[in-house]
Amino acid sequence: MSVEPNSQDRAIKRITSPGNTQVKAIRALHQKKHRESEGRFLAEGLRILAEAIDQGHAIETLVVLPEMRDHRVGARLVAHTLDNGGSVLEVSEPVLAKIARKDNPQGAVGVLPQRWERLETVDATGDRCWAVLEGIRDPGNLGTILRTLDAVGGAGAILLDQCCDPYSIEGVRASMGSLFCQRLVHTDFQTFQAWRARQGGMLVGTSLKATRDYQQVTYPRPTFVFMGNEQSGLPAEYEAGCDELVLIPMRGRADSLNVSIAASVMLYEVLNQDRRRSGGQE
Amino acid sequence: MSVEPNSQDRAIKRITSPGNTQVKAIRALHQKKHRESEGRFLAEGLRILAEAIDQGHAIETLVVLPEMRDHRVGARLVAHTLDNGGSVLEVSEPVLAKIARKDNPQGAVGVLPQRWERLETVDATGDRCWAVLEGIRDPGNLGTILRTLDAVGGAGAILLDQCCDPYSIEGVRASMGSLFCQRLVHTDFQTFQAWRARQGGMLVGTSLKATRDYQQVTYPRPTFVFMGNEQSGLPAEYEAGCDELVLIPMRGRADSLNVSIAASVMLYEVLNQDRRRSGGQE
């Protein structure tokens, strides 16, 4: 019996050298400036890549270990990439580790186009909540906030000023794929406030200086949960632009919470109030 | 005017070589096996070290940059260490970076003795809450849970089985010093359950299989919030040992939360119920 290479085999390129030009171009996407100029980013791992295609994202270049083609999810990713005009690179584990910049990479890395929305085209009325993020430094925190936002049925995140990049590989990883179903906008505070005047709802920030308990406020739709930098919180002028400043109570020695924890406390309060209003039928 | 070296100057050792034996011994504490055999650990940064001494911990060896002795907190750390019989090493930034294993180390690294309590000697009756942690892999998550636990006025964490080490430098960093005011116990599930039978209270786990909403349960003192591994959650036999299994609602695509986020949602519910019971006077 002669075995004929199938069409997939012909379409898949094998790369063995970590010095390969295409490998280098992919690795450059670890740097923010390259992600920005290319408008692309890296996502690692079968689970996260499967989430991407389930959410209607197409993988432009899929880099996989040979054995992944026999894996149920791996085979699906390969087929989906080729069907959508993308390319598949088969590489050895050392090359994949080099691309993923970590030991024991999770079988596959994909290159995908970034998706940013223009604030002017966003209609947030009726949405349960959005996160508005200013000066977040740690992509793990940003990714974790997106994951929690997804969990509470949030709509997306509006990044102001110098927020870190949600499309860094650490951010994508921490989001566990929630990045693919949350809307992302980058703008400045002034533009955001002008837009928000037309959306209604409430902009609520947390502050150690606030006197109102976070559970004493009724959160409408849409609620914009405003979180600031890990060390310094929200700048005073941004606090002044909030409809409400609330305090998350703290009872121990700790005088602050991790920003992704503070965001989750707020976001779950918004969800819980919404659940109570709708008798759990939301 | 002649300047005489003060007693501090005489007590402070200057080290310039990263190959120095003492530097090597300190660096070995990045490894869990050395931390365990030595019963010591590393904490980095003025803020965290100040928290340590404020909480009654003594720094055995303080490694500082020369300029830190002119810094208000740095000077306090140096004086406290010497007053308590510890030693101070003055090093260059490259040596400190080597010890901290990161670029731009935060001015100081301390070596401190670990503090573990024996479960038999712990009386938890009357405590608001404890975290019980099984199989947590990421020290950042563990440290963040300790920080949140501190914030809600929790008493401490009971680590079961193969939980990662709260005394890793990443864990200490993520705890932001809350590690120094939370009680820590390491035991196995059977011993924990036998002890708990004498403490009363409730052991509550979160589970995707649970049908009871986490807000439908009344949490007594002490509530033991039981969290499992990042990927797999709690093992079935541990779930079976819980008094309550509850569900944290999720409304989006995400089918799980980061473990430190799930812990915070539970811990804030415990605090909030306690606040309501006491009319905010707890």
XYZ file of C-alpha atoms in Angstrom:
564
model
C 0.000 0.000 0.000
C 1.478 3.323 -0.995
C 0.779 6.224 1.279
C 0.166 9.487 -0.485
C 0.883 12.662 1.437
C -2.427 14.407 2.053
C -3.029 18.040 1.268
C -2.339 19.040 4.877
C 1.136 17.525 4.692
C 1.904 19.561 1.623
C 0.676 22.768 3.271
C 2.668 22.358 6.470
C 6.161 23.734 6.584
C 8.792 22.099 8.771
C 11.352 24.286 10.513
C 14.253 22.867 12.471
C 16.473 25.895 12.979
C 15.771 28.389 15.761
C 17.650 30.915 13.591
C 15.045 30.687 10.835
C 13.829 34.111 9.657
C 10.163 33.277 10.179
C 10.899 32.036 13.707
C 12.721 35.281 14.404
C 9.806 37.358 13.116
C 7.405 35.435 15.354
C 9.665 35.806 18.380
C 9.809 39.560 17.805
C 6.135 39.650 18.835
C 7.262 39.281 22.442
C 8.144 42.955 22.174
C 5.374 45.485 22.478
C 6.714 47.731 19.717
C 6.630 44.833 17.255
C 3.163 43.787 18.381
C 2.008 47.358 17.817
C 3.635 47.837 14.423
C 2.464 44.394 13.245
C -0.974 44.523 14.897
C -0.450 40.896 15.842
C 0.215 38.913 18.997
C 1.147 35.496 20.351
C -1.089 33.062 22.187
C 0.270 29.871 23.693
C -1.347 26.545 24.444
C -4.020 24.360 22.867
C -6.728 25.413 25.287
C -6.278 29.127 24.734
C -5.957 28.727 20.958
C -9.111 26.590 20.854
C -10.889 29.363 22.758
C -9.642 31.804 20.117
C -11.129 29.919 17.175
C -14.341 29.201 19.115
C -14.673 32.958 19.554
C -14.303 33.588 15.832
C -10.626 34.552 15.760
C -8.460 33.109 12.991
C -4.900 31.941 13.574
C -2.602 33.426 10.933
C 0.368 31.247 11.774
C 0.148 28.165 13.943
C 3.427 26.781 15.273
C 3.055 23.214 16.542
C 5.005 20.206 17.693
C 4.647 17.269 15.225
C 2.790 15.101 17.772
C 0.105 17.774 18.208
C -1.339 16.823 14.807
C -2.456 13.536 16.380
C -4.001 15.364 19.324
C -7.744 16.042 19.045
C -7.482 19.776 19.748
C -4.151 20.087 17.928
C -5.603 18.526 14.763
C -8.586 20.875 14.993
C -6.308 23.908 15.258
C -4.242 22.771 12.263
C -7.341 22.173 10.128
C -8.953 25.472 11.163
C -5.784 27.436 10.438
C -5.351 25.922 6.974
C -9.064 26.236 6.130
C -8.866 29.935 6.944
C -5.850 30.604 4.794
C -3.323 30.589 7.613
C -0.019 28.776 7.635
C 1.179 25.966 9.867
C 4.784 25.507 10.965
C 5.879 22.224 12.440
C 8.832 22.655 14.782
C 10.848 20.734 17.352
C 10.351 21.333 21.070
C 13.523 23.443 21.422
C 12.324 25.739 18.632
C 8.859 25.999 20.176
C 10.407 26.715 23.582
C 12.408 29.483 21.944
C 9.262 30.934 20.378
C 7.211 30.650 23.577
C 10.195 31.883 25.601
C 9.657 29.211 28.205
C 10.641 25.652 28.956
C 7.968 23.046 28.341
C 5.841 25.115 25.966
C 2.292 23.858 25.760
C 2.343 22.195 22.338
C 1.416 25.163 20.171
C 1.823 28.885 19.734
C -0.357 30.941 17.412
C 0.083 34.311 15.775
C -3.203 36.202 15.637
C -4.299 39.688 14.590
C -5.111 42.049 17.451
C -8.670 43.345 17.696
C -9.231 46.823 19.028
C -12.520 48.646 18.831
C -12.941 52.350 18.343
C -14.769 53.836 21.320
C -17.065 55.907 19.050
C -18.564 52.728 17.628
C -19.211 51.107 21.015
C -22.736 51.189 22.454
C -22.513 50.158 26.099
C -26.115 50.876 27.104
C -27.627 47.719 28.524
C -24.268 46.105 29.238
C -23.828 44.887 32.790
C -20.343 46.239 33.238
C -17.027 47.256 31.791
C -13.621 47.598 33.388
C -11.844 50.907 32.892
C -8.151 50.495 33.571
C -5.504 53.127 34.055
C -1.786 52.528 34.477
C -1.946 48.788 35.192
C 1.662 47.594 35.002
C 1.482 43.831 35.344
C 0.080 41.947 32.331
C -0.799 39.046 34.665
C -3.100 41.397 36.601
C -4.617 42.716 33.373
C -5.229 39.199 32.021
C -6.741 38.102 35.338
C -9.098 41.106 35.300
C -10.255 40.138 31.784
C -10.871 36.590 32.984
C -12.974 37.814 35.924
C -14.772 40.320 33.716
C -15.750 37.488 31.405
C -16.911 35.408 34.406
C -19.312 38.125 35.613
C -20.723 38.614 32.119
C -18.882 41.872 31.553
C -18.598 43.433 28.121
C -14.990 44.497 27.881
C -12.156 46.685 29.050
C -11.336 50.278 28.240
C -7.627 50.946 28.691
C -6.510 54.482 29.405
C -3.095 56.052 29.109
C -0.089 53.832 29.743
C -1.839 50.599 30.651
C 0.222 47.492 29.912
C -0.548 45.469 26.808
C -3.338 42.878 27.091
C -1.782 41.210 24.051
C 1.517 40.352 25.744
C 1.880 36.576 26.011
C 1.652 36.796 29.832
C -1.548 38.803 29.576
C -3.116 36.362 27.127
C -2.057 33.465 29.360
C -3.515 35.025 32.533
C -6.776 35.787 30.710
C -7.098 32.062 29.950
C -8.639 33.002 26.616
C -11.180 35.464 28.050
C -9.349 38.085 26.028
C -11.018 36.614 22.938
C -14.541 37.366 24.095
C -14.005 40.704 25.820
C -14.137 43.910 23.806
C -10.984 46.011 24.013
C -10.662 49.758 23.570
C -7.676 52.051 24.063
C -8.345 55.723 24.549
C -7.661 58.689 26.830
C -9.682 59.812 29.831
C -11.144 62.890 28.176
C -12.425 60.972 25.158
C -13.754 58.286 27.475
C -15.649 60.802 29.610
C -17.166 62.511 26.554
C -18.334 59.134 25.222
C -19.620 58.035 28.603
C -21.845 61.106 28.911
C -23.876 59.543 26.086
C -23.957 56.040 27.613
C -25.437 56.766 31.045
C -24.621 54.308 33.790
C -22.047 54.904 36.495
C -18.298 55.292 36.707
C -17.168 53.920 40.066
C -13.640 53.980 41.405
C -12.237 52.414 44.541
C -10.214 54.598 46.845
C -8.678 54.295 50.284
C -9.870 57.873 50.830
C -13.516 57.038 50.079
C -15.998 56.890 52.946
C -18.835 55.099 51.172
C -18.810 51.334 51.486
C -18.818 49.529 48.139
C -21.933 47.597 49.150
C -23.912 50.765 49.944
C -24.038 51.864 46.323
C -26.575 50.609 43.774
C -24.816 49.791 40.546
C -26.838 50.417 37.370
C -26.281 49.112 33.870
C -23.746 49.843 32.567
C -21.395 50.112 35.526
C -17.853 51.138 34.647
C -15.472 49.779 37.295
C -12.421 52.035 37.313
C -9.130 50.594 38.576
C -5.746 52.291 38.717
C -2.088 51.506 39.022
C -0.910 48.722 41.353
C 1.108 51.076 43.562
C -0.577 54.443 43.273
C -4.216 53.667 42.448
C -6.215 56.251 40.496
C -4.796 59.741 39.936
C -6.709 62.404 41.906
C -8.135 64.055 38.778
C -9.550 60.708 37.622
C -11.049 60.077 41.047
C -12.689 63.488 40.754
C -14.282 62.382 37.467
C -15.987 59.353 39.044
C -19.716 59.281 39.821
C -18.946 57.321 42.968
C -15.806 56.607 44.953
C -16.173 53.601 47.174
C -14.196 51.854 49.852
C -13.601 48.132 49.945
C -13.404 47.377 53.681
C -10.147 45.993 55.052
C -9.832 44.590 58.529
C -6.246 43.403 58.872
C -2.777 44.889 58.603
C -3.024 45.039 54.815
C -3.760 48.534 53.574
C -4.464 47.528 49.998
C -5.511 44.647 47.805
C -3.930 43.298 44.661
C -5.592 45.252 41.816
C -7.088 42.139 40.214
C -8.546 41.153 43.607
C -10.030 44.613 44.163
C -11.515 44.478 40.647
C -13.070 41.082 41.350
C -14.627 42.251 44.621
C -16.245 45.143 42.719
C -17.256 43.085 39.677
C -18.896 40.376 41.796
C -20.825 43.025 43.714
C -22.104 44.381 40.392
C -23.102 40.890 39.255
C -24.696 40.021 42.614
C -26.825 43.168 42.623
C -27.914 42.426 39.074
C -28.782 38.850 40.079
C -30.882 40.085 43.002
C -32.751 42.592 40.843
C -33.639 39.970 38.296
C -34.368 37.241 40.855
C -31.498 35.190 39.481
C -33.024 35.215 35.979
C -30.558 37.543 34.336
C 36.847 67.800 62.785
C 37.778 64.147 62.822
C 35.076 61.658 61.941
C 35.120 58.496 63.983
C 33.450 55.414 62.543
C 30.360 54.675 64.630
C 29.552 51.259 66.048
C 27.237 50.518 63.109
C 30.081 50.992 60.669
C 32.191 48.497 62.546
C 29.341 45.942 62.604
C 28.544 46.154 58.899
C 30.388 43.869 56.539
C 31.087 44.978 52.989
C 30.939 42.372 50.223
C 31.909 43.142 46.649
C 32.186 39.702 45.093
C 29.097 37.824 43.912
C 31.159 34.659 44.429
C 31.437 35.284 48.191
C 30.506 32.203 50.278
C 27.947 34.065 52.340
C 26.314 35.456 49.193
C 26.142 31.934 47.805
C 24.540 30.611 50.998
C 21.911 33.365 50.854
C 21.208 32.736 47.177
C 20.667 29.033 47.930
C 17.489 30.089 49.777
C 15.822 30.545 46.394
C 15.591 26.764 46.409
C 12.848 25.135 48.430
C 15.064 22.323 49.697
C 17.514 24.831 51.153
C 14.710 26.896 52.658
C 13.377 23.748 54.291
C 16.681 22.467 55.622
C 17.665 25.943 56.864
C 14.208 26.939 58.104
C 14.888 30.377 56.648
C 13.659 32.433 53.719
C 14.266 35.600 51.697
C 12.177 38.744 51.675
C 12.899 41.597 49.271
C 12.208 45.289 49.489
C 12.135 47.940 52.205
C 8.369 47.957 52.518
C 8.053 44.209 53.040
C 11.004 44.088 55.426
C 9.562 46.972 57.445
C 6.306 45.031 57.669
C 8.300 42.045 58.954
C 9.891 43.938 61.847
C 6.612 45.725 62.628
C 5.042 42.284 62.988
C 7.715 41.158 65.435
C 9.943 39.208 63.058
C 13.704 39.660 63.319
C 15.974 39.876 60.294
C 18.922 37.518 60.723
C 20.897 38.894 57.806
C 20.100 42.145 56.069
C 21.693 42.719 52.674
C 21.550 46.380 51.623
C 22.865 48.842 49.106
C 25.146 51.460 50.750
C 22.728 54.326 49.977
C 19.936 52.574 51.875
C 21.599 53.490 55.161
C 20.638 57.108 54.445
C 17.068 56.129 53.668
C 14.611 56.474 56.554
C 13.275 52.909 56.306
C 16.658 51.494 55.309
C 18.326 53.016 58.366
C 15.569 51.618 60.573
C 16.057 48.136 59.148
C 19.828 48.313 59.679
C 19.427 49.476 63.290
C 16.742 46.888 64.072
C 18.802 44.072 62.604
C 21.936 45.016 64.564
C 19.970 45.618 67.787
C 18.505 42.137 67.511
C 21.836 40.419 66.996
C 21.531 40.050 63.237
C 24.208 40.875 60.715
C 24.200 43.488 57.967
C 25.953 43.069 54.632
C 26.549 46.068 52.430
C 26.747 45.105 48.759
C 26.822 46.691 45.320
C 23.735 46.681 43.109
C 25.016 43.830 40.883
C 25.547 41.646 43.971
C 22.104 42.528 45.333
C 20.550 41.797 41.924
C 22.254 38.421 42.001
C 20.868 37.721 45.482
C 17.358 38.926 44.609
C 17.592 37.152 41.245
C 16.157 40.147 39.467
C 17.247 43.340 37.820
C 16.603 46.500 39.800
C 16.292 44.858 43.214
C 14.436 47.001 45.718
C 17.310 48.188 47.898
C 17.395 45.372 50.418
C 16.962 41.648 50.877
C 16.566 40.018 54.284
C 17.093 36.489 55.531
C 14.490 35.571 58.152
C 13.542 32.435 60.065
C 10.364 30.723 58.892
C 7.481 30.497 61.343
C 5.220 27.493 61.198
C 2.689 26.630 63.852
C 1.713 23.148 64.931
C -1.972 22.565 64.269
C -2.496 20.973 67.716
C -1.611 24.255 69.385
C -3.962 26.370 67.244
C -7.320 27.433 68.677
C -9.439 28.756 65.825
C -12.716 29.183 67.711
C -13.831 32.766 67.394
C -11.650 33.475 64.362
C -13.501 34.930 61.396
C -11.880 32.723 58.803
C -8.961 30.663 57.640
C -7.909 29.586 54.175
C -7.297 25.894 53.673
C -5.222 25.344 50.571
C -4.526 22.167 48.684
C -2.186 21.743 45.732
C -1.758 25.448 44.902
C 1.093 25.576 42.412
C 1.773 29.239 41.840
C 3.460 31.091 44.715
C 2.037 34.353 43.340
C -1.472 32.982 43.850
C -0.598 31.757 47.351
C 0.904 35.121 48.328
C -2.094 36.970 46.896
C -4.459 34.755 48.912
C -2.501 35.595 52.100
C -2.773 39.291 51.265
C -6.544 39.037 50.791
C -6.899 36.887 53.907
C -5.161 39.600 55.879
C -7.445 42.238 54.329
C -10.625 40.451 55.459
C -9.245 39.971 58.972
C -8.565 36.272 58.492
C -6.395 34.340 60.913
C -4.129 32.297 58.678
C -3.667 29.569 56.127
C -3.546 25.811 56.537
C -1.591 24.224 53.710
C -2.321 20.621 52.836
C -0.282 18.135 50.854
C 1.880 19.510 48.059
C 0.972 23.171 48.258
C 3.709 25.479 46.984
C 5.917 27.274 49.479
C 4.579 30.550 50.930
C 8.203 31.357 51.803
C 9.434 31.458 48.197
C 10.528 34.982 47.306
C 7.657 35.268 44.787
C 5.160 34.210 47.442
C 6.507 36.696 49.966
C 6.444 39.430 47.307
C 2.834 38.703 46.274
C 1.734 38.665 49.926
C 3.108 42.223 50.259
C 4.116 41.340 53.795
C 0.763 39.882 54.855
C 2.654 36.647 55.308
C 4.117 38.162 58.475
C 0.766 38.548 60.212
C -0.986 35.415 59.009
C -0.547 32.154 60.898
C 0.808 29.309 58.796
C 0.303 25.592 59.319
C 1.296 22.651 57.152
C -0.500 19.371 57.713
C -2.442 16.605 55.972
C -6.173 16.431 55.369
C -6.845 13.704 57.923
C -5.065 15.548 60.732
C -6.813 18.747 59.700
C -10.248 17.110 59.800
C -9.606 15.559 63.224
C -8.510 18.940 64.585
C -11.409 20.726 62.950
C -13.936 18.447 64.633
C -12.911 20.189 67.874
C -13.052 23.737 66.428
C -16.611 23.813 65.126
C -17.318 26.253 62.332
C -17.659 25.300 58.688
C -15.429 23.909 55.965
C -16.656 25.297 52.657
C -15.272 24.389 49.248
C -16.084 25.880 45.868
C -16.960 23.508 43.077
C -18.238 23.777 39.529
C -20.420 20.763 40.379
C -22.061 22.475 43.352
C -25.666 23.636 43.039
C -25.807 25.901 46.079
C -24.957 29.518 45.393
C -22.141 30.863 47.572
C -24.386 33.681 48.800
C -27.116 31.306 49.982
C -24.989 29.863 52.757
C -24.550 31.466 56.189
C -20.896 31.401 57.161
C -20.211 30.991 60.904
C -17.028 31.695 62.831
C -14.643 30.144 62.087
C -15.232 29.570 58.364
C -12.550 27.526 56.640
C -12.460 28.471 52.957
C -11.081 25.475 51.069
C -9.382 26.088 47.717
C -7.704 23.537 45.463
C -5.264 23.332 42.608
C -5.331 25.937 39.814
C -6.180 23.373 37.112
C -8.025 20.592 38.870
C -9.663 22.243 41.889
C -10.333 20.120 44.981
C -9.959 16.320 44.791
C -13.330 14.525 45.045
C -12.549 13.003 48.450
C -11.767 16.448 49.842
C -14.971 17.859 48.400
C -16.788 15.007 50.149
C -15.248 16.123 53.452
C -16.637 19.670 53.182
C -19.633 20.853 55.211
C -20.780 22.879 52.230
C -19.890 22.917 48.553
C -20.856 26.142 46.878
C -20.923 27.571 43.409
C -19.552 30.968 42.481
C -21.819 32.072 39.610
C -20.246 32.661 36.215
C -22.061 34.311 33.362
C -19.609 34.495 30.486
C -17.518 32.088 28.444
C -15.084 31.577 31.312
C -15.670 28.290 33.099
C -13.384 29.046 36.003
C -11.749 31.829 37.954
C -8.156 32.300 38.946
C -7.822 30.573 42.330
C -6.829 33.765 44.146
C -9.888 35.515 42.658
C -12.213 32.674 43.695
C -10.710 32.811 47.197
C -11.284 36.558 47.392
C -14.924 36.253 46.297
C -15.470 33.721 49.106
C -13.453 35.619 51.721
C -15.263 38.900 51.067
C -18.612 37.129 51.350
C -17.521 35.795 54.754
C -16.426 39.281 55.844
C -19.579 40.932 54.478
C -21.879 38.513 56.318
C -19.915 39.114 59.504
C -20.212 42.886 58.982
C -23.981 42.621 58.508
C -24.393 40.493 61.639
C -22.508 42.968 63.753
C -24.031 46.053 62.145
C -20.616 47.101 60.872
C -19.215 47.094 64.423
C -17.102 43.954 64.111
